Coordinates of N, CA and C in Angstrom, one line a residue:
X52 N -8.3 -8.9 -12.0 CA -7.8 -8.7 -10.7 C -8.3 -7.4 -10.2
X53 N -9.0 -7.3 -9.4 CA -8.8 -6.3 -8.7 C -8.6 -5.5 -6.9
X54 N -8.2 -4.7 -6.4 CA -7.4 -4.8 -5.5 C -8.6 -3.5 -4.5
X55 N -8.9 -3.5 -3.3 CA -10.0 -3.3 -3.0 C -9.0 -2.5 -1.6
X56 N -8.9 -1.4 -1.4 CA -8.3 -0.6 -0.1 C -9.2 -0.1 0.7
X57 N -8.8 -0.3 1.7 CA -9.9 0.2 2.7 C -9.3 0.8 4.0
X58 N -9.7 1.6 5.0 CA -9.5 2.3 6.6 C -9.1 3.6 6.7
X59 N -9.4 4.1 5.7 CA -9.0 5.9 5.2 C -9.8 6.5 6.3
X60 N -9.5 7.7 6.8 CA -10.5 8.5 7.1 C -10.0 9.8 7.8
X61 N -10.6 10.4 8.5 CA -10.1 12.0 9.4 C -9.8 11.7 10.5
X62 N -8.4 12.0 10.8 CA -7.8 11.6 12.5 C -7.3 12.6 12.1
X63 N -6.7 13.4 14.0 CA -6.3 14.4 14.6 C -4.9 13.6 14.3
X64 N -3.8 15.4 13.9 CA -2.3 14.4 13.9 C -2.0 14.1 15.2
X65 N -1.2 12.9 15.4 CA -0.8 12.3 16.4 C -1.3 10.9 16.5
X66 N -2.5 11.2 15.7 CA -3.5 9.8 15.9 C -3.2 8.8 15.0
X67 N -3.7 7.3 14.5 CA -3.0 6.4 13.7 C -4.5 5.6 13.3
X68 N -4.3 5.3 11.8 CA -4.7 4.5 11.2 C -4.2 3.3 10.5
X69 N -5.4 2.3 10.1 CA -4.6 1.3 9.7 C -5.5 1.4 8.3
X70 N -4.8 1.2 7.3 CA -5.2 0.7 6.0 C -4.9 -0.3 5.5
X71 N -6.0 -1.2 4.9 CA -6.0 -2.7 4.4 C -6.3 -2.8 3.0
X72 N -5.4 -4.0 2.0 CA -6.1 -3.9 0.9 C -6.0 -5.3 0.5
X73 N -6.8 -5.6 0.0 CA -7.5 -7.3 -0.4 C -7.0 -7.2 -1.8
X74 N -6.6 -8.5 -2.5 CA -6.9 -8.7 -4.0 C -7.8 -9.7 -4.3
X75 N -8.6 -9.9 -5.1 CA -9.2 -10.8 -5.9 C -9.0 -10.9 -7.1
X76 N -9.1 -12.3 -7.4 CA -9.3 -12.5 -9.0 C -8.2 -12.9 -9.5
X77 N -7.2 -13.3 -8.6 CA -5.7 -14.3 -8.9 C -5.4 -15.2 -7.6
X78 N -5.2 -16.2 -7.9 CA -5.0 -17.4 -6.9 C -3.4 -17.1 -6.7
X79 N -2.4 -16.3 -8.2 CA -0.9 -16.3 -7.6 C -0.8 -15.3 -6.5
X80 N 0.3 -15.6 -5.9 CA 0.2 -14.5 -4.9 C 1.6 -13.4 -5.5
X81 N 1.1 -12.1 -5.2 CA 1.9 -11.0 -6.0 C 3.4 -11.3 -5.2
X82 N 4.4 -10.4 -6.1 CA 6.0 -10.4 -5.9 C 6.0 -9.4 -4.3
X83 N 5.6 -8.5 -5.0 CA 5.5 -7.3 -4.4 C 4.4 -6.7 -4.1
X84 N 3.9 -6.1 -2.8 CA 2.9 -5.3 -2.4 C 3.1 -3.8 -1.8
X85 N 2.0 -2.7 -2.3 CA 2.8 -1.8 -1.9 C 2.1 -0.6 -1.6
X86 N 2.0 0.4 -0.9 CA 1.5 1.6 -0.2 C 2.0 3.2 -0.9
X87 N 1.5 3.4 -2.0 CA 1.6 4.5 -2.7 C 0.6 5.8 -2.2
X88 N 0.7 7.3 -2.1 CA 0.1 8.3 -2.2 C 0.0 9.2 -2.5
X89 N -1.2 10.3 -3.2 CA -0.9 11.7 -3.3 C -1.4 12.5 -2.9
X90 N -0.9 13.4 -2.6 CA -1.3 14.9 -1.9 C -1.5 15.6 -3.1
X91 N -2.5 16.5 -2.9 CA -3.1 17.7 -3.7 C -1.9 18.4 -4.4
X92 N -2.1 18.3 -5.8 CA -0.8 19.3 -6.0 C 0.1 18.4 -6.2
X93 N 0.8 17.3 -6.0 CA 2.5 16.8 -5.8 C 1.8 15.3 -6.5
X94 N 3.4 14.8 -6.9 CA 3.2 13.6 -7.8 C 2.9 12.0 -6.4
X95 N 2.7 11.1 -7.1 CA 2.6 10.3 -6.9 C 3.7 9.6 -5.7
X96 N 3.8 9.4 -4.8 CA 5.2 8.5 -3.9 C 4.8 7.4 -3.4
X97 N 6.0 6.6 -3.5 CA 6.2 5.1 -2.9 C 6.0 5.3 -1.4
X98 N 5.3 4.9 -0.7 CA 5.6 5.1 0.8 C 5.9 3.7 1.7
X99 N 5.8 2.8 1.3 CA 6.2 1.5 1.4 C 5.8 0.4 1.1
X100 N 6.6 -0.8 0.8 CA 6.4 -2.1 0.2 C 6.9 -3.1 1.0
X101 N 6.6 -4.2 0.6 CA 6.5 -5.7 1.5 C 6.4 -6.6 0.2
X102 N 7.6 -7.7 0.3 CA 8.1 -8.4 -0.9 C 7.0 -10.0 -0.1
X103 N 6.8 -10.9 -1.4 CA 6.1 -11.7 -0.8 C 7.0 -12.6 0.1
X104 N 8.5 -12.5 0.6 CA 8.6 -13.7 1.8 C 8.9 -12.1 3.0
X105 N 8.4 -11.3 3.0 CA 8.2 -10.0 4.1 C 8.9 -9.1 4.4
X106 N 9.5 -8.9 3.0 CA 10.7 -8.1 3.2 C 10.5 -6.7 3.3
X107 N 9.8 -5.3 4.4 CA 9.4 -4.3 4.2 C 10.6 -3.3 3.3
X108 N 10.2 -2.1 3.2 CA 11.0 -0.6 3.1 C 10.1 0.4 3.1
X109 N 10.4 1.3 3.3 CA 10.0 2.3 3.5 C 10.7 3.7 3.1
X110 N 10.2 4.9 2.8 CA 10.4 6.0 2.7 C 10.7 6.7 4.1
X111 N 11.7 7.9 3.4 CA 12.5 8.5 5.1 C 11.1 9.4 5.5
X112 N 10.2 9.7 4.9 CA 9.5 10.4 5.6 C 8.4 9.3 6.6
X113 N 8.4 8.6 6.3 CA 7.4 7.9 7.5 C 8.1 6.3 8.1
X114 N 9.6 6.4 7.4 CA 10.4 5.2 8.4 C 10.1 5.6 10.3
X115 N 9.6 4.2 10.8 CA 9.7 4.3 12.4 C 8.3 5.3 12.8
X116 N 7.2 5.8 11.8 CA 5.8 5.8 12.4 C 4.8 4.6 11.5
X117 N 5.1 4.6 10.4 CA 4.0 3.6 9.5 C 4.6 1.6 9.6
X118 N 3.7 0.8 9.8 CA 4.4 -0.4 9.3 C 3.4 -0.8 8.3
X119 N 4.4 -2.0 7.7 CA 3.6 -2.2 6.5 C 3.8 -4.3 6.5
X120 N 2.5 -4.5 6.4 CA 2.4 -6.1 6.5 C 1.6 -6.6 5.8
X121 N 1.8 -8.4 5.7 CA 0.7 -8.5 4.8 C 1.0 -10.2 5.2
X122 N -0.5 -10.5 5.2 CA -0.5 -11.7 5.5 C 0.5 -13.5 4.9
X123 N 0.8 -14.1 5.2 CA 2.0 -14.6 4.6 C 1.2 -15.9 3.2
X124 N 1.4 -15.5 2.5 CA 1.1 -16.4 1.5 C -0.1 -16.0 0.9
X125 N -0.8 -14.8 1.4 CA -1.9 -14.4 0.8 C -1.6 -12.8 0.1
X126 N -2.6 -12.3 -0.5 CA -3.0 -11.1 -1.4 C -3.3 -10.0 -0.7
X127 N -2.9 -9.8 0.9 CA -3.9 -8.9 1.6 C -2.3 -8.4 2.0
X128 N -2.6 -6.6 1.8 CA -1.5 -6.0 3.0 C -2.4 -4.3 3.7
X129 N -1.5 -4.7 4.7 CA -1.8 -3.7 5.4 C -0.9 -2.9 5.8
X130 N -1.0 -1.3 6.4 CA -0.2 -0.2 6.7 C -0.5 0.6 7.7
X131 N -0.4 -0.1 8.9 CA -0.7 0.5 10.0 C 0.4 2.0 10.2
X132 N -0.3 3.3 10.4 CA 0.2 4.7 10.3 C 0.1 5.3 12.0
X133 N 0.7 5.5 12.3 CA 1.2 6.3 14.0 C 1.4 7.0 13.2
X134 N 1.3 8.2 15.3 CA 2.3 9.2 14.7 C 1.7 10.3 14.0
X135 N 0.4 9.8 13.1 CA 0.0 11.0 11.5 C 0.6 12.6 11.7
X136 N 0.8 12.8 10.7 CA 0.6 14.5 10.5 C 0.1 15.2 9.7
X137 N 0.0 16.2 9.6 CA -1.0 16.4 8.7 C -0.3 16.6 7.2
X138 N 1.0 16.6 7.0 CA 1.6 16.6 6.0 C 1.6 15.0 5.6
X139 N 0.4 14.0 5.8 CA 1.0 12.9 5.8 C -0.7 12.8 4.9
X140 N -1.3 13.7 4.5 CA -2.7 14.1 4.5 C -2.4 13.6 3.2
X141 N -3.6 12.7 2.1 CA -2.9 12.2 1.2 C -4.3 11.3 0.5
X142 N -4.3 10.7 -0.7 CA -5.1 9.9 -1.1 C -4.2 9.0 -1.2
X143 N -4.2 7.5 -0.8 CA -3.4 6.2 -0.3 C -4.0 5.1 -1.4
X144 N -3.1 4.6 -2.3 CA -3.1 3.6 -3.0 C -2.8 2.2 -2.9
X145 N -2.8 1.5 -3.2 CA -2.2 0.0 -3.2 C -2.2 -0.2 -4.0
X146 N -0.9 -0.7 -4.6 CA -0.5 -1.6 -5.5 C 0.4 -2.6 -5.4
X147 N -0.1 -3.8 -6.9 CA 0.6 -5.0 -6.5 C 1.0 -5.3 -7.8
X148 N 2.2 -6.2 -7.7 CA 3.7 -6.2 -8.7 C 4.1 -7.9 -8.9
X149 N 3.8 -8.4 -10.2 CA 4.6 -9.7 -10.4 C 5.9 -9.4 -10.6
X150 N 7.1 -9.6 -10.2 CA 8.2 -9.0 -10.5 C 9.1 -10.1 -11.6
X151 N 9.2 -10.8 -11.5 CA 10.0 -11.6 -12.1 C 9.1 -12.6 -13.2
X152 N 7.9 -12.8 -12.9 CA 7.0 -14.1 -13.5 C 5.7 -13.4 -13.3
X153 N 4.9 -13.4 -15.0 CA 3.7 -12.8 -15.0 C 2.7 -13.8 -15.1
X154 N 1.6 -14.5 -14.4 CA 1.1 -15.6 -14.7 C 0.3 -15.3 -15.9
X155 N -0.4 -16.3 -16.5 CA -0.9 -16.6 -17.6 C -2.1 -15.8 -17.6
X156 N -2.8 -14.5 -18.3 CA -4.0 -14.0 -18.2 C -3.7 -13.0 -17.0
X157 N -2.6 -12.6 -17.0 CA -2.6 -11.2 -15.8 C -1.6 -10.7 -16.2
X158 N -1.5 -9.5 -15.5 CA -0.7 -8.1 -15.5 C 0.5 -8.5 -14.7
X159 N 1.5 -7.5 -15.1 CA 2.4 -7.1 -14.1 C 2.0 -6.3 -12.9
X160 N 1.1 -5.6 -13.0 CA 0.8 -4.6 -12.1 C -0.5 -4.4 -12.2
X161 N -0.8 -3.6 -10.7 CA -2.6 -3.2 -10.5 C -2.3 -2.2 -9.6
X162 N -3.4 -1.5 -9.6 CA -3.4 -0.9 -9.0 C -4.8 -0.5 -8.0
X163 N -5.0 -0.3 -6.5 CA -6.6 0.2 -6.1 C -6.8 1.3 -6.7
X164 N -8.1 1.3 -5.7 CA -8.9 3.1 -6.1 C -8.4 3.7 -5.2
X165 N -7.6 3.6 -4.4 CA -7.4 5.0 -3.2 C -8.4 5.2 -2.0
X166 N -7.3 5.2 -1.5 CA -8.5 5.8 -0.1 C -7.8 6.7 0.6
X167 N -8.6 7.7 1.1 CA -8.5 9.2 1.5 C -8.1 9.1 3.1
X168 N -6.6 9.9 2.7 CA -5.8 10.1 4.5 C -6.2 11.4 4.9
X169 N -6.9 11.9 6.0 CA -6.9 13.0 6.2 C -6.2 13.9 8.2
X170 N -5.5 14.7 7.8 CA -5.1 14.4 9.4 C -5.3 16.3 9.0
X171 N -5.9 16.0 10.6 CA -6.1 17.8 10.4 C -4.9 18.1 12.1
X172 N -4.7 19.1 12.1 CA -3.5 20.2 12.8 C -4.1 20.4 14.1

């Protein structure tokens, strides 16, 4: 399985991106999908998830600028980001979660390669 993230790039804050991430390589569709980051220096954070019947959450720092969706019955989510700041400046992960039931020949969990947020001041 692997999980392919994409729409990173350099916006002015105030400005918004959308980041997308595909899975291949499993026909089940994941429990959980989810929008992880890190900034230079600081650990790893959850920044939001989307359960597979669309259940979002989010972290207080970007509840009411980021949403987080993902197509219904498929392996693809996305996290559309308003609003940016530059404190929001970050390398952006995806990852995906069988939560309850691991299919035959796969993981609980995956993770992308990251893709680079950058918001300059």
């Amino acid at each position: 399985v692997q999980l392919q993230a994409c729409g990173g790039g350099l916006v002015q804050a105030g400005g918004s991106l959308r980041l997308s991430c595909a899975a291949s390589g499993t026909r089940w569709v994941f429990s959980d999908m989810e929008w992880h980051r890190q900034a230079p220096g600081k650990q790893r954070e959850l920044v939001a998830g989307i359960t597979d019947s669309g259940k979002p959450t989010y972290s207080d720092s970007v509840k009411g600028r980021f949403t987080i969706s993902r197509d219904s019955g498929e392996n693809t989510v996305y996290l559309q980001m308003n609003s940016l700041k530059p404190e929001d400046t970050a390398i952006y992960y995806c990852n995906a979660k069988y939560r309850n039931w691991v299919p035959p020949g796969k993981e609980a969990d995956y993770w992308g390669q990251g893709t680079q947020v950058t918001v300059s001041s």
